mmCIF file of C-alpha atoms in Angstrom:
data_model
loop_
_atom_site.group_PDB
_atom_site.id
_atom_site.type_symbol
_atom_site.label_atom_id
_atom_site.label_comp_id
_atom_site.label_asym_id
_atom_site.label_seq_id
_atom_site.Cartn_x
_atom_site.Cartn_y
_atom_site.Cartn_z
ATOM 1 C CA MET A 14 3.460 12.253 -8.590
ATOM 2 C CA ILE A 15 2.216 9.504 -10.064
ATOM 3 C CA ASN A 16 -0.745 10.210 -12.771
ATOM 4 C CA ILE A 17 -1.742 6.961 -15.262
ATOM 5 C CA LYS A 18 -4.599 7.246 -17.912
ATOM 6 C CA ASN A 19 -5.536 5.059 -20.057
ATOM 7 C CA LEU A 20 -3.364 2.096 -19.448
ATOM 8 C CA SER A 21 -3.708 -0.910 -20.889
ATOM 9 C CA PHE A 22 -1.163 -4.031 -20.321
ATOM 10 C CA ASN A 23 -1.241 -7.980 -21.169
ATOM 11 C CA TYR A 24 1.444 -10.457 -20.434
ATOM 12 C CA GLY A 25 2.154 -12.101 -23.934
ATOM 13 C CA LYS A 26 -0.975 -12.376 -26.213
ATOM 14 C CA GLY A 27 -3.011 -13.899 -22.567
ATOM 15 C CA LYS A 28 -6.061 -11.719 -21.870
ATOM 16 C CA PRO A 29 -5.693 -8.146 -20.882
ATOM 17 C CA LEU A 30 -4.645 -7.270 -17.233
ATOM 18 C CA PHE A 31 -5.580 -3.782 -17.334
ATOM 19 C CA GLN A 32 -8.097 -2.004 -19.608
ATOM 20 C CA ASP A 33 -7.822 1.910 -19.591
ATOM 21 C CA LEU A 34 -6.656 2.275 -16.136
ATOM 22 C CA ASP A 35 -6.628 5.753 -14.459
ATOM 23 C CA LEU A 36 -5.225 6.518 -10.890
ATOM 24 C CA LYS A 37 -3.388 9.274 -9.841
ATOM 25 C CA LEU A 38 -1.599 9.349 -6.787
ATOM 26 C CA THR A 39 -0.515 12.345 -4.672
ATOM 27 C CA ALA A 40 1.709 13.366 -2.099
ATOM 28 C CA GLY A 41 1.361 12.658 2.059
ATOM 29 C CA ASN A 42 -0.078 9.630 1.757
ATOM 30 C CA ILE A 43 -0.002 6.069 2.678
ATOM 31 C CA TYR A 44 -2.105 4.181 0.199
ATOM 32 C CA GLY A 45 -3.057 1.056 0.588
ATOM 33 C CA LEU A 46 -3.389 -1.034 -2.440
ATOM 34 C CA LEU A 47 -5.599 -3.980 -2.186
ATOM 35 C CA GLY A 48 -7.054 -7.188 -4.417
ATOM 36 C CA LYS A 49 -7.353 -10.554 -4.716
ATOM 37 C CA ASN A 50 -4.519 -12.859 -5.711
ATOM 38 C CA GLY A 51 -3.942 -11.939 -9.601
ATOM 39 C CA ALA A 52 -6.100 -8.922 -9.319
ATOM 40 C CA GLY A 53 -2.803 -7.481 -11.091
ATOM 41 C CA LYS A 54 -1.188 -5.706 -7.852
ATOM 42 C CA THR A 55 2.777 -6.319 -8.275
ATOM 43 C CA THR A 56 1.970 -5.808 -12.297
ATOM 44 C CA LEU A 57 0.836 -2.235 -11.444
ATOM 45 C CA LEU A 58 3.876 -1.530 -9.141
ATOM 46 C CA ARG A 59 6.308 -2.727 -11.848
ATOM 47 C CA LEU A 60 4.501 -0.375 -14.007
ATOM 48 C CA ILE A 61 4.876 2.413 -12.378
ATOM 49 C CA ASN A 62 9.025 1.673 -11.384
ATOM 50 C CA GLY A 63 9.225 1.094 -15.254
ATOM 51 C CA LEU A 64 10.287 -2.571 -15.035
ATOM 52 C CA LEU A 65 7.079 -3.118 -17.522
ATOM 53 C CA PHE A 66 5.711 -1.193 -20.183
ATOM 54 C CA PRO A 67 1.850 -0.981 -21.165
ATOM 55 C CA VAL A 68 0.569 -1.713 -24.180
ATOM 56 C CA SER A 69 -0.911 1.627 -24.411
ATOM 57 C CA GLY A 70 -1.398 4.479 -21.876
ATOM 58 C CA ASN A 71 0.687 6.907 -20.156
ATOM 59 C CA VAL A 72 2.591 6.189 -16.651
ATOM 60 C CA ASP A 73 3.709 9.447 -15.369
ATOM 61 C CA VAL A 74 5.874 9.669 -12.142
ATOM 62 C CA LEU A 75 7.628 12.398 -11.241
ATOM 63 C CA GLY A 76 6.944 14.292 -14.550
ATOM 64 C CA TYR A 77 8.661 11.476 -16.110
ATOM 65 C CA ASP A 78 7.553 8.724 -18.422
ATOM 66 C CA ALA A 79 8.482 5.382 -16.468
ATOM 67 C CA THR A 80 8.920 3.495 -19.458
ATOM 68 C CA GLU A 81 12.157 6.090 -20.120
ATOM 69 C CA ARG A 82 13.666 4.982 -16.338
ATOM 70 C CA HIS A 83 14.972 8.368 -16.188
ATOM 71 C CA PRO A 84 17.686 8.221 -13.770
ATOM 72 C CA GLU A 85 16.086 11.591 -11.906
ATOM 73 C CA MET A 86 13.154 9.382 -11.425
ATOM 74 C CA LEU A 87 14.922 6.378 -10.097
ATOM 75 C CA SER A 88 16.911 7.863 -7.932
ATOM 76 C CA ASP A 89 13.425 9.200 -6.557
ATOM 77 C CA ILE A 90 11.501 5.830 -6.100
ATOM 78 C CA CYS A 91 12.581 2.763 -4.167
ATOM 79 C CA PHE A 92 11.039 -0.485 -4.218
ATOM 80 C CA VAL A 93 10.582 -3.221 -1.812
ATOM 81 C CA GLN A 94 9.486 -6.484 -3.329
ATOM 82 C CA GLU A 95 7.797 -9.151 -1.913
ATOM 83 C CA GLU A 96 10.979 -11.361 -2.426
ATOM 84 C CA PRO A 97 13.817 -8.645 -3.186
ATOM 85 C CA TYR A 98 16.842 -9.629 -4.613
ATOM 86 C CA ILE A 99 19.404 -10.466 -1.980
ATOM 87 C CA PRO A 100 22.984 -10.425 -3.332
ATOM 88 C CA ASP A 101 25.949 -11.890 -1.573
ATOM 89 C CA LEU A 102 26.897 -9.055 0.303
ATOM 90 C CA SER A 103 27.310 -7.895 4.183
ATOM 91 C CA ILE A 104 24.581 -5.264 5.200
ATOM 92 C CA ILE A 105 27.307 -2.469 5.240
ATOM 93 C CA ALA A 106 28.922 -3.621 1.666
ATOM 94 C CA TYR A 107 24.526 -3.581 0.791
ATOM 95 C CA LEU A 108 24.503 0.001 1.905
ATOM 96 C CA TYR A 109 27.551 1.524 0.334
ATOM 97 C CA THR A 110 26.975 -0.427 -3.097
ATOM 98 C CA TYR A 111 23.642 0.612 -3.598
ATOM 99 C CA ALA A 112 23.378 4.016 -1.492
ATOM 100 C CA PRO A 113 24.833 6.288 -4.020
ATOM 101 C CA PHE A 114 22.423 5.936 -6.351
ATOM 102 C CA TYR A 115 19.702 7.930 -3.816
ATOM 103 C CA PRO A 116 21.435 11.821 -3.900
ATOM 104 C CA ASN A 117 19.511 11.854 -0.428
ATOM 105 C CA PHE A 118 20.271 8.712 1.386
ATOM 106 C CA ASP A 119 20.354 9.094 4.931
ATOM 107 C CA PHE A 120 23.325 6.809 6.094
ATOM 108 C CA ASP A 121 22.391 7.609 10.138
ATOM 109 C CA GLN A 122 18.788 7.075 9.636
ATOM 110 C CA PHE A 123 19.776 3.737 8.213
ATOM 111 C CA PHE A 124 22.513 2.739 10.803
ATOM 112 C CA SER A 125 19.583 3.507 13.669
ATOM 113 C CA LEU A 126 16.761 2.015 11.655
ATOM 114 C CA ILE A 127 18.892 -1.647 11.301
ATOM 115 C CA THR A 128 20.179 -1.519 15.062
ATOM 116 C CA GLU A 129 16.155 -0.603 16.149
ATOM 117 C CA PHE A 130 15.072 -3.984 14.404
ATOM 118 C CA GLY A 131 18.295 -5.650 16.177
ATOM 119 C CA LEU A 132 20.448 -6.155 13.430
ATOM 120 C CA GLU A 133 23.922 -5.072 12.961
ATOM 121 C CA GLY A 134 25.983 -4.191 9.584
ATOM 122 C CA ASN A 135 28.381 -6.632 9.089
ATOM 123 C CA LEU A 136 26.107 -9.646 9.176
ATOM 124 C CA LYS A 137 25.859 -11.305 5.614
ATOM 125 C CA LEU A 138 22.726 -10.840 3.736
ATOM 126 C CA ASP A 139 22.692 -14.131 2.638
ATOM 127 C CA LYS A 140 23.042 -15.984 5.671
ATOM 128 C CA LEU A 141 20.024 -14.215 7.013
ATOM 129 C CA SER A 142 16.198 -15.138 7.967
ATOM 130 C CA PHE A 143 13.848 -13.767 5.416
ATOM 131 C CA GLY A 144 12.318 -11.607 7.361
ATOM 132 C CA GLN A 145 15.919 -10.187 9.078
ATOM 133 C CA LYS A 146 16.297 -9.438 5.191
ATOM 134 C CA LYS A 147 12.640 -8.098 4.847
ATOM 135 C CA LYS A 148 13.947 -5.599 7.978
ATOM 136 C CA VAL A 149 17.053 -4.666 5.693
ATOM 137 C CA MET A 150 15.520 -3.762 2.844
ATOM 138 C CA LEU A 151 12.740 -1.783 4.815
ATOM 139 C CA SER A 152 15.126 0.283 6.536
ATOM 140 C CA PHE A 153 17.040 1.040 3.375
ATOM 141 C CA ALA A 154 13.651 2.011 1.465
ATOM 142 C CA LEU A 155 13.097 4.560 4.229
ATOM 143 C CA ALA A 156 16.323 5.897 4.292
ATOM 144 C CA SER A 157 17.000 6.103 0.984
ATOM 145 C CA ASN A 158 14.693 9.594 1.373
ATOM 146 C CA ALA A 159 12.885 8.781 -2.240
ATOM 147 C CA ARG A 160 10.215 10.885 -2.311
ATOM 148 C CA ILE A 161 8.097 7.522 -3.440
ATOM 149 C CA VAL A 162 8.651 4.157 -1.535
ATOM 150 C CA ILE A 163 6.822 1.478 -2.848
ATOM 151 C CA LEU A 164 6.290 -2.166 -0.471
ATOM 152 C CA ASP A 165 5.070 -5.272 -1.413
ATOM 153 C CA GLU A 166 4.281 -7.252 0.866
ATOM 154 C CA PRO A 167 6.024 -5.559 3.674
ATOM 155 C CA THR A 168 4.874 -7.549 6.284
ATOM 156 C CA ASN A 169 5.790 -11.307 5.441
ATOM 157 C CA GLY A 170 8.265 -12.336 7.134
ATOM 158 C CA LEU A 171 8.249 -10.215 10.282
ATOM 159 C CA ASP A 172 7.321 -11.984 13.734
ATOM 160 C CA ILE A 173 4.270 -9.588 16.138
ATOM 161 C CA PRO A 174 6.634 -6.430 17.739
ATOM 162 C CA SER A 175 8.426 -6.455 14.222
ATOM 163 C CA LYS A 176 5.375 -5.375 12.409
ATOM 164 C CA SER A 177 4.641 -3.389 14.903
ATOM 165 C CA GLN A 178 7.822 -1.158 14.646
ATOM 166 C CA PHE A 179 7.535 -1.216 10.975
ATOM 167 C CA ARG A 180 3.672 0.696 11.084
ATOM 168 C CA LYS A 181 6.050 3.069 14.163
ATOM 169 C CA LEU A 182 8.886 3.872 11.572
ATOM 170 C CA ILE A 183 6.749 3.983 8.781
ATOM 171 C CA THR A 184 4.715 6.795 10.441
ATOM 172 C CA GLU A 185 7.093 8.343 11.216
ATOM 173 C CA ALA A 186 8.869 8.423 7.682
ATOM 174 C CA MET A 187 6.273 10.091 5.965
ATOM 175 C CA LEU A 188 6.569 13.888 5.001
ATOM 176 C CA ASP A 189 3.954 15.642 3.068
ATOM 177 C CA GLU A 190 6.135 15.494 0.111
ATOM 178 C CA ARG A 191 6.155 11.555 0.064
ATOM 179 C CA ILE A 192 4.069 8.875 -1.550
ATOM 180 C CA VAL A 193 4.517 5.407 0.288
ATOM 181 C CA ILE A 194 1.927 2.711 -1.427
ATOM 182 C CA ILE A 195 1.698 -0.330 0.486
ATOM 183 C CA SER A 196 0.315 -3.573 -1.947
ATOM 184 C CA THR A 197 -0.448 -5.928 0.808
ATOM 185 C CA HIS A 198 -3.148 -8.856 1.554
ATOM 186 C CA GLN A 199 -2.453 -8.435 5.488
ATOM 187 C CA VAL A 200 -4.875 -5.801 5.852
ATOM 188 C CA ARG A 201 -4.699 -5.890 10.150
ATOM 189 C CA ASP A 202 -0.742 -5.604 10.057
ATOM 190 C CA MET A 203 -2.052 -2.162 8.405
ATOM 191 C CA VAL A 204 -4.416 -0.823 10.922
ATOM 192 C CA ASN A 205 -4.026 3.236 11.391
ATOM 193 C CA LEU A 206 -1.637 3.164 8.968
ATOM 194 C CA ILE A 207 -2.420 3.089 4.967
ATOM 195 C CA ASP A 208 -5.134 5.791 4.112
ATOM 196 C CA PRO A 209 -6.680 6.117 1.445
ATOM 197 C CA ILE A 210 -7.987 2.778 0.315
ATOM 198 C CA LEU A 211 -7.488 1.427 -3.065
ATOM 199 C CA ILE A 212 -9.183 -1.539 -4.294
ATOM 200 C CA LEU A 213 -7.413 -3.340 -7.685
ATOM 201 C CA GLU A 214 -9.886 -5.927 -9.514
ATOM 202 C CA LYS A 215 -10.602 -6.920 -12.987
ATOM 203 C CA GLY A 216 -8.424 -4.272 -14.066
ATOM 204 C CA LYS A 217 -9.750 -1.300 -12.692
ATOM 205 C CA ILE A 218 -9.539 1.194 -9.280
ATOM 206 C CA ILE A 219 -13.313 -0.021 -8.152
ATOM 207 C CA PHE A 220 -12.554 2.007 -4.961
ATOM 208 C CA HIS A 221 -10.446 5.039 -3.916
ATOM 209 C CA TYR A 222 -11.534 6.795 -0.463
ATOM 210 C CA SER A 223 -9.879 7.817 2.471
ATOM 211 C CA LEU A 224 -10.858 6.492 5.487
ATOM 212 C CA GLU A 225 -12.148 10.150 6.536
ATOM 213 C CA GLU A 226 -14.353 9.903 3.646
ATOM 214 C CA ILE A 227 -14.856 5.971 4.543
ATOM 215 C CA ALA A 228 -15.689 6.634 8.100
ATOM 216 C CA ASN A 229 -18.381 9.794 7.718
ATOM 217 C CA ALA A 230 -20.556 7.505 5.122
ATOM 218 C CA LEU A 231 -20.581 3.985 6.587
ATOM 219 C CA TYR A 232 -20.792 2.581 10.745
ATOM 220 C CA PHE A 233 -18.329 -0.324 11.976
ATOM 221 C CA GLU A 234 -19.679 -2.162 14.785
ATOM 222 C CA VAL A 235 -19.341 -5.179 16.683
ATOM 223 C CA HIS A 236 -22.790 -7.821 17.716
ATOM 224 C CA HIS A 237 -22.523 -10.239 20.116
ATOM 225 C CA SER A 238 -25.265 -12.264 18.587
ATOM 226 C CA MET A 239 -26.655 -12.837 14.663
ATOM 227 C CA THR A 240 -29.347 -10.101 15.302
ATOM 228 C CA GLU A 241 -28.766 -7.313 13.672
ATOM 229 C CA PRO A 242 -30.602 -3.703 13.215
ATOM 230 C CA LYS A 243 -32.105 -4.308 9.491
ATOM 231 C CA ASP A 244 -30.496 -1.658 7.848
ATOM 232 C CA VAL A 245 -27.353 -3.918 7.766
ATOM 233 C CA LEU A 246 -25.194 -3.833 4.560
ATOM 234 C CA TYR A 247 -22.896 -6.573 5.176
ATOM 235 C CA ALA A 248 -22.380 -8.481 7.889
ATOM 236 C CA GLU A 249 -18.844 -11.272 9.343
ATOM 237 C CA ARG A 250 -17.817 -12.844 11.641
ATOM 238 C CA VAL A 251 -15.531 -11.743 13.505
ATOM 239 C CA SER A 252 -13.569 -12.250 17.180
ATOM 240 C CA GLY A 253 -16.176 -11.107 19.805
ATOM 241 C CA GLY A 254 -19.204 -11.651 17.621
ATOM 242 C CA PHE A 255 -20.385 -10.436 14.341
ATOM 243 C CA MET A 256 -18.950 -7.134 12.599
ATOM 244 C CA SER A 257 -21.690 -4.938 10.371
ATOM 245 C CA ILE A 258 -21.656 -2.268 8.452
ATOM 246 C CA ARG A 259 -24.730 0.128 8.248
ATOM 247 C CA GLU A 260 -25.061 3.721 6.558
ATOM 248 C CA ASN A 261 -23.727 6.164 9.278
ATOM 249 C CA THR A 262 -26.642 8.162 9.020
ATOM 250 C CA GLU A 263 -26.378 9.998 12.632
ATOM 251 C CA ASP A 264 -23.162 11.043 12.061
ATOM 252 C CA LEU A 265 -21.171 8.704 14.379
ATOM 253 C CA PRO A 266 -17.574 7.513 14.998
ATOM 254 C CA SER A 267 -16.670 4.553 14.820
ATOM 255 C CA PRO A 268 -13.047 2.793 13.105
ATOM 256 C CA VAL A 269 -13.435 1.284 10.034
ATOM 257 C CA ASP A 270 -12.634 -2.155 9.560
ATOM 258 C CA VAL A 271 -10.279 -1.957 6.808
ATOM 259 C CA GLU A 272 -10.475 -6.318 6.511
ATOM 260 C CA VAL A 273 -14.632 -6.180 6.761
ATOM 261 C CA LEU A 274 -14.796 -3.099 4.312
ATOM 262 C CA PHE A 275 -12.563 -4.812 1.597
ATOM 263 C CA ASN A 276 -14.943 -8.193 1.833
ATOM 264 C CA ALA A 277 -18.316 -5.965 1.807
ATOM 265 C CA ILE A 278 -17.365 -4.697 -1.203
ATOM 266 C CA LEU A 279 -16.633 -7.625 -3.165
ATOM 267 C CA ILE A 280 -20.633 -8.661 -2.682
ATOM 268 C CA LYS A 281 -21.984 -4.850 -2.571
ATOM 269 C CA LYS A 282 -19.287 -2.694 -4.172
ATOM 270 C CA ASP A 283 -21.848 -0.330 -6.096
ATOM 271 C CA GLU A 284 -23.999 0.755 -2.618
ATOM 272 C CA ILE A 285 -21.661 0.941 -0.815
ATOM 273 C CA ILE A 286 -19.898 3.689 -3.249
ATOM 274 C CA ARG A 287 -23.275 4.806 -3.926
ATOM 275 C CA ILE A 288 -23.744 5.575 -0.056
ATOM 276 C CA ILE A 289 -20.084 7.023 0.136
ATOM 277 C CA GLU A 290 -20.357 9.554 -2.257
ATOM 278 C CA ASN A 291 -23.547 11.084 -1.181
ATOM 279 C CA ALA A 292 -22.199 11.525 1.813
ATOM 280 C CA LYS A 293 -19.501 13.580 0.112
ATOM 281 C CA ASN A 294 -21.781 15.199 -1.563
ATOM 282 C CA LYS A 295 -23.589 16.556 1.516
ATOM 283 C CA ILE A 296 -20.557 17.461 2.874
ATOM 284 C CA THR A 297 -19.441 19.578 0.010
ATOM 285 C CA ASN A 298 -23.030 20.855 -0.413
ATOM 286 C CA SER A 299 -23.387 22.432 3.438
#
């Protein structure tokens, strides 16, 4: 559904942000796009939406060149930016202004979602708190029934109960023919939601694996002291002790701590990727 080939991009005459970037995203997945500040996550999302134009390469979205912003593509892609534009309208006026651009929009679902978030249609958008505005935009994106939903830092401004609601609603709205891309720094908010994991660094996707592939290759465990097994690849202090990552040589199940994994990738990328690839090959050849 999204196929990026040999993408290069830079702002003005500045240093290239992307050089020969390749990325293929398929339906039925909630992709977690991670990266340090300045890695280009938001820029990549805007390129997918056709809001920015590459210097070279191709961004194919649903069979269309994203730079052409074809109406058929735009009617099937919904992008909620980190700080979305909020017009001086009531929620219901916003709905009836913008929903017609999405032929599969589900009005009943939208009203159900905003009600679940504790909002009413007559409320003025510009009078809402930042978190409430986010709830309206998230509700709109899910009710659009667009095949591609892109969310940039969606949990910023949400309180703890709303973050839990967000995870539930995204899971319920996920369909086999839909792609959701979530770019975030709030990895803890995305536990048991994002899968596969994408990590962007220096203009390249340096990591692209599913949670199953990660769990097959790596074992995550908490130690209550600094004493660790000798084969630990990476460890850091967490609540309750120290979280360590080591090769999963015994095929033991363990939940993947994505935040700790991200930190480990920044330090031991090559070794971790080698272990994951070896585990994948072992399964393929078994």
